[in-house]
mmCIF file of C-alpha atoms in Angstrom:
data_model
loop_
_atom_site.group_PDB
_atom_site.id
_atom_site.type_symbol
_atom_site.label_atom_id
_atom_site.label_comp_id
_atom_site.label_asym_id
_atom_site.label_seq_id
_atom_site.Cartn_x
_atom_site.Cartn_y
_atom_site.Cartn_z
ATOM 1 C CA UNK A 1 -17.676 -10.870 -41.031
ATOM 2 C CA UNK A 2 -17.686 -14.467 -41.545
ATOM 3 C CA UNK A 3 -18.402 -16.562 -38.648
ATOM 4 C CA UNK A 4 -17.696 -20.168 -39.097
ATOM 5 C CA UNK A 5 -18.871 -22.361 -35.667
ATOM 6 C CA UNK A 6 -17.802 -26.544 -35.192
ATOM 7 C CA UNK A 7 -18.821 -28.510 -32.597
ATOM 8 C CA UNK A 8 -18.153 -31.979 -32.089
ATOM 9 C CA UNK A 9 -19.187 -34.858 -28.857
ATOM 10 C CA UNK A 10 -18.739 -38.345 -28.230
ATOM 11 C CA UNK A 11 -20.321 -40.123 -25.270
ATOM 12 C CA UNK A 12 -19.849 -43.497 -24.075
ATOM 13 C CA UNK A 13 -22.515 -45.528 -22.142
ATOM 14 C CA UNK A 14 -22.587 -48.960 -20.591
ATOM 15 C CA UNK A 15 -25.801 -49.884 -19.644
ATOM 16 C CA UNK A 16 -26.725 -50.714 -16.059
ATOM 17 C CA UNK A 17 -23.254 -49.080 -14.708
ATOM 18 C CA UNK A 18 -23.540 -45.087 -17.057
ATOM 19 C CA UNK A 19 -21.503 -42.811 -19.644
ATOM 20 C CA UNK A 20 -18.966 -41.104 -20.066
ATOM 21 C CA UNK A 21 -18.175 -37.923 -22.736
ATOM 22 C CA UNK A 22 -16.205 -35.260 -23.804
ATOM 23 C CA UNK A 23 -17.591 -31.923 -26.759
ATOM 24 C CA UNK A 24 -15.544 -29.871 -28.284
ATOM 25 C CA UNK A 25 -17.290 -26.500 -29.648
ATOM 26 C CA UNK A 26 -15.724 -23.257 -30.847
ATOM 27 C CA UNK A 27 -17.118 -19.771 -32.865
ATOM 28 C CA UNK A 28 -14.582 -17.852 -35.101
ATOM 29 C CA UNK A 29 -15.530 -14.348 -36.017
ATOM 30 C CA UNK A 30 -12.815 -12.813 -38.386
ATOM 31 C CA UNK A 31 -10.386 -10.900 -35.429
ATOM 32 C CA UNK A 32 -12.573 -9.610 -33.332
ATOM 33 C CA UNK A 33 -13.049 -13.285 -31.917
ATOM 34 C CA UNK A 34 -12.243 -16.755 -30.794
ATOM 35 C CA UNK A 35 -13.985 -19.281 -28.872
ATOM 36 C CA UNK A 36 -12.664 -22.797 -27.907
ATOM 37 C CA UNK A 37 -14.720 -24.800 -25.456
ATOM 38 C CA UNK A 38 -14.605 -28.160 -24.123
ATOM 39 C CA UNK A 39 -17.043 -30.063 -22.302
ATOM 40 C CA UNK A 40 -16.969 -33.058 -20.319
ATOM 41 C CA UNK A 41 -19.476 -35.454 -18.390
ATOM 42 C CA UNK A 42 -19.991 -38.750 -16.307
ATOM 43 C CA UNK A 43 -22.751 -40.153 -14.734
ATOM 44 C CA UNK A 44 -22.031 -44.097 -12.944
ATOM 45 C CA UNK A 45 -24.409 -45.413 -10.853
ATOM 46 C CA UNK A 46 -23.525 -49.080 -9.430
ATOM 47 C CA UNK A 47 -24.332 -51.035 -5.700
ATOM 48 C CA UNK A 48 -25.597 -47.874 -4.464
ATOM 49 C CA UNK A 49 -23.231 -45.247 -5.135
ATOM 50 C CA UNK A 50 -23.884 -42.642 -7.305
ATOM 51 C CA UNK A 51 -21.403 -40.205 -9.296
ATOM 52 C CA UNK A 52 -22.240 -37.346 -11.851
ATOM 53 C CA UNK A 53 -19.444 -34.710 -12.601
ATOM 54 C CA UNK A 54 -19.598 -32.555 -15.748
ATOM 55 C CA UNK A 55 -17.452 -29.507 -16.572
ATOM 56 C CA UNK A 56 -16.076 -27.400 -19.044
ATOM 57 C CA UNK A 57 -13.341 -24.752 -20.164
ATOM 58 C CA UNK A 58 -13.767 -21.811 -22.092
ATOM 59 C CA UNK A 59 -10.910 -20.277 -24.269
ATOM 60 C CA UNK A 60 -11.863 -17.254 -25.821
ATOM 61 C CA UNK A 61 -9.784 -14.166 -27.193
ATOM 62 C CA UNK A 62 -10.876 -11.296 -29.087
ATOM 63 C CA UNK A 63 -10.617 -7.095 -28.852
ATOM 64 C CA UNK A 64 -12.039 -6.775 -25.459
ATOM 65 C CA UNK A 65 -9.208 -9.093 -24.287
ATOM 66 C CA UNK A 66 -9.183 -12.705 -22.858
ATOM 67 C CA UNK A 67 -11.272 -15.033 -21.390
ATOM 68 C CA UNK A 68 -10.989 -18.576 -19.666
ATOM 69 C CA UNK A 69 -13.773 -19.814 -17.763
ATOM 70 C CA UNK A 70 -14.277 -22.627 -15.833
ATOM 71 C CA UNK A 71 -17.320 -23.821 -14.635
ATOM 72 C CA UNK A 72 -17.389 -27.803 -12.551
ATOM 73 C CA UNK A 73 -19.414 -29.793 -10.322
ATOM 74 C CA UNK A 74 -19.318 -33.477 -9.155
ATOM 75 C CA UNK A 75 -22.268 -35.612 -7.141
ATOM 76 C CA UNK A 76 -21.609 -38.678 -5.553
ATOM 77 C CA UNK A 77 -23.276 -40.522 -3.570
ATOM 78 C CA UNK A 78 -23.909 -44.089 -1.031
ATOM 79 C CA UNK A 79 -26.443 -45.803 0.113
ATOM 80 C CA UNK A 80 -24.704 -47.574 3.678
ATOM 81 C CA UNK A 81 -27.591 -48.367 5.088
ATOM 82 C CA UNK A 82 -30.948 -49.353 3.285
ATOM 83 C CA UNK A 83 -32.710 -46.100 4.118
ATOM 84 C CA UNK A 84 -29.770 -43.670 4.919
ATOM 85 C CA UNK A 85 -27.049 -42.135 2.916
ATOM 86 C CA UNK A 86 -23.759 -40.084 2.801
ATOM 87 C CA UNK A 87 -23.682 -37.810 -0.540
ATOM 88 C CA UNK A 88 -20.967 -34.412 -1.457
ATOM 89 C CA UNK A 89 -20.994 -32.534 -3.279
ATOM 90 C CA UNK A 90 -18.262 -29.117 -4.910
ATOM 91 C CA UNK A 91 -19.412 -26.799 -7.489
ATOM 92 C CA UNK A 92 -16.718 -24.313 -8.865
ATOM 93 C CA UNK A 93 -16.194 -21.327 -11.289
ATOM 94 C CA UNK A 94 -13.107 -19.254 -12.222
ATOM 95 C CA UNK A 95 -14.090 -16.516 -14.772
ATOM 96 C CA UNK A 96 -11.192 -14.529 -15.405
ATOM 97 C CA UNK A 97 -11.350 -12.196 -17.864
ATOM 98 C CA UNK A 98 -7.885 -10.074 -19.074
ATOM 99 C CA UNK A 99 -7.393 -6.632 -20.415
ATOM 100 C CA UNK A 100 -6.688 -5.784 -24.355
ATOM 101 C CA UNK A 101 -2.443 -6.981 -25.112
ATOM 102 C CA UNK A 102 -2.385 -6.782 -20.570
ATOM 103 C CA UNK A 103 -2.429 -10.114 -18.119
ATOM 104 C CA UNK A 104 -3.883 -7.995 -15.781
ATOM 105 C CA UNK A 105 -7.653 -9.158 -14.225
ATOM 106 C CA UNK A 106 -10.811 -6.924 -15.468
ATOM 107 C CA UNK A 107 -12.892 -6.269 -11.926
ATOM 108 C CA UNK A 108 -15.865 -8.598 -13.031
ATOM 109 C CA UNK A 109 -13.601 -11.519 -13.270
ATOM 110 C CA UNK A 110 -15.320 -13.764 -10.316
ATOM 111 C CA UNK A 111 -14.559 -17.044 -8.575
ATOM 112 C CA UNK A 112 -15.776 -19.329 -6.215
ATOM 113 C CA UNK A 113 -16.184 -22.957 -4.527
ATOM 114 C CA UNK A 114 -18.382 -24.491 -3.040
ATOM 115 C CA UNK A 115 -18.200 -28.118 -1.442
ATOM 116 C CA UNK A 116 -20.966 -29.715 0.587
ATOM 117 C CA UNK A 117 -21.068 -32.930 2.705
ATOM 118 C CA UNK A 118 -24.730 -33.975 4.025
ATOM 119 C CA UNK A 119 -26.067 -36.967 5.524
ATOM 120 C CA UNK A 120 -29.268 -38.498 4.563
ATOM 121 C CA UNK A 121 -32.322 -40.634 6.201
ATOM 122 C CA UNK A 122 -35.722 -41.523 3.780
ATOM 123 C CA UNK A 123 -38.819 -44.085 4.894
ATOM 124 C CA UNK A 124 -40.985 -45.520 2.812
ATOM 125 C CA UNK A 125 -43.964 -43.023 2.888
ATOM 126 C CA UNK A 126 -41.876 -39.987 1.012
ATOM 127 C CA UNK A 127 -40.925 -38.908 4.287
ATOM 128 C CA UNK A 128 -37.110 -37.404 4.301
ATOM 129 C CA UNK A 129 -34.143 -35.684 6.101
ATOM 130 C CA UNK A 130 -31.754 -34.470 5.732
ATOM 131 C CA UNK A 131 -28.774 -32.864 8.300
ATOM 132 C CA UNK A 132 -25.432 -30.807 6.111
ATOM 133 C CA UNK A 133 -23.160 -29.351 6.440
ATOM 134 C CA UNK A 134 -21.526 -26.871 3.307
ATOM 135 C CA UNK A 135 -18.617 -24.355 3.163
ATOM 136 C CA UNK A 136 -18.318 -21.625 0.504
ATOM 137 C CA UNK A 137 -15.488 -19.542 -0.634
ATOM 138 C CA UNK A 138 -15.865 -16.416 -3.065
ATOM 139 C CA UNK A 139 -12.816 -14.292 -5.221
ATOM 140 C CA UNK A 140 -12.081 -11.352 -6.941
ATOM 141 C CA UNK A 141 -9.753 -10.312 -8.573
ATOM 142 C CA UNK A 142 -6.493 -9.059 -7.283
ATOM 143 C CA UNK A 143 -4.539 -7.114 -10.760
ATOM 144 C CA UNK A 144 -3.478 -10.676 -12.467
ATOM 145 C CA UNK A 145 -5.067 -12.704 -9.926
ATOM 146 C CA UNK A 146 -8.244 -14.267 -8.259
ATOM 147 C CA UNK A 147 -7.877 -14.372 -4.191
ATOM 148 C CA UNK A 148 -10.279 -14.739 -1.176
ATOM 149 C CA UNK A 149 -12.960 -12.399 -0.487
ATOM 150 C CA UNK A 150 -15.072 -13.891 0.978
ATOM 151 C CA UNK A 151 -15.846 -17.575 2.971
ATOM 152 C CA UNK A 152 -19.106 -18.970 4.654
ATOM 153 C CA UNK A 153 -19.816 -22.100 6.444
ATOM 154 C CA UNK A 154 -23.211 -23.277 6.818
ATOM 155 C CA UNK A 155 -24.998 -26.288 9.223
ATOM 156 C CA UNK A 156 -28.333 -26.790 8.458
ATOM 157 C CA UNK A 157 -31.110 -29.562 7.649
ATOM 158 C CA UNK A 158 -34.354 -30.327 5.937
ATOM 159 C CA UNK A 159 -37.471 -32.278 5.887
ATOM 160 C CA UNK A 160 -39.343 -32.797 2.954
ATOM 161 C CA UNK A 161 -42.391 -34.524 2.739
ATOM 162 C CA UNK A 162 -44.337 -35.828 -0.990
ATOM 163 C CA UNK A 163 -47.319 -38.222 0.329
ATOM 164 C CA UNK A 164 -49.244 -36.045 -2.477
ATOM 165 C CA UNK A 165 -48.318 -36.294 -5.732
ATOM 166 C CA UNK A 166 -49.215 -33.566 -6.114
ATOM 167 C CA UNK A 167 -47.904 -31.454 -3.071
ATOM 168 C CA UNK A 168 -44.640 -31.514 -2.037
ATOM 169 C CA UNK A 169 -43.670 -29.842 1.593
ATOM 170 C CA UNK A 170 -39.979 -28.996 2.324
ATOM 171 C CA UNK A 171 -39.166 -27.399 5.497
ATOM 172 C CA UNK A 172 -35.221 -25.744 5.416
ATOM 173 C CA UNK A 173 -33.752 -24.123 8.440
ATOM 174 C CA UNK A 174 -29.710 -23.047 7.716
ATOM 175 C CA UNK A 175 -27.119 -21.297 10.309
ATOM 176 C CA UNK A 176 -24.592 -19.243 8.061
ATOM 177 C CA UNK A 177 -21.129 -17.795 9.305
ATOM 178 C CA UNK A 178 -19.336 -15.402 6.474
ATOM 179 C CA UNK A 179 -16.172 -13.872 6.463
ATOM 180 C CA UNK A 180 -15.052 -10.821 4.504
ATOM 181 C CA UNK A 181 -11.822 -11.465 3.771
ATOM 182 C CA UNK A 182 -11.048 -8.908 1.291
ATOM 183 C CA UNK A 183 -10.449 -5.291 2.254
ATOM 184 C CA UNK A 184 -12.238 -4.188 -0.692
ATOM 185 C CA UNK A 185 -15.219 -4.920 0.052
ATOM 186 C CA UNK A 186 -15.528 -3.403 3.845
ATOM 187 C CA UNK A 187 -15.867 0.445 4.521
ATOM 188 C CA UNK A 188 -14.426 1.806 7.824
#
């Protein structure tokens, strides 16, 4: 059976500022599989501000059904004082797999959304301390859409010492509260 693979990408870069890019790829195998992927990325830094983002969307159809796979992550940070910075990230993945010729999702479909905010203090002796707050929501299939299955909140801190180039010490402490919101995940 014949297979066709195609790929194209473009990236724009400005020295001292950052870059932005877009990519397109495809894989075709007769009537058995057809997949198209779009991807984007950017990285910009200016005056203590930084943003790094990447994302992709893959749509496919085939004998097994139809899939949509979305993945994205965005990291931002801002230096607010000489040794103090604030940062946040958002990370999301949605993976829906439909049964052949149907809108019903297969049980292996999944999704999550996670975000975190943090404050970091670093000194000149290569030591740093970070305090963070994080939320994560996980999703499972409910007939033809994803619905919330769990919700978690984390709060914690990280101490890092990198005095010796051959050794890194990282201590992390975290408190996590997990709520199970889907009755499918509990047994009574």
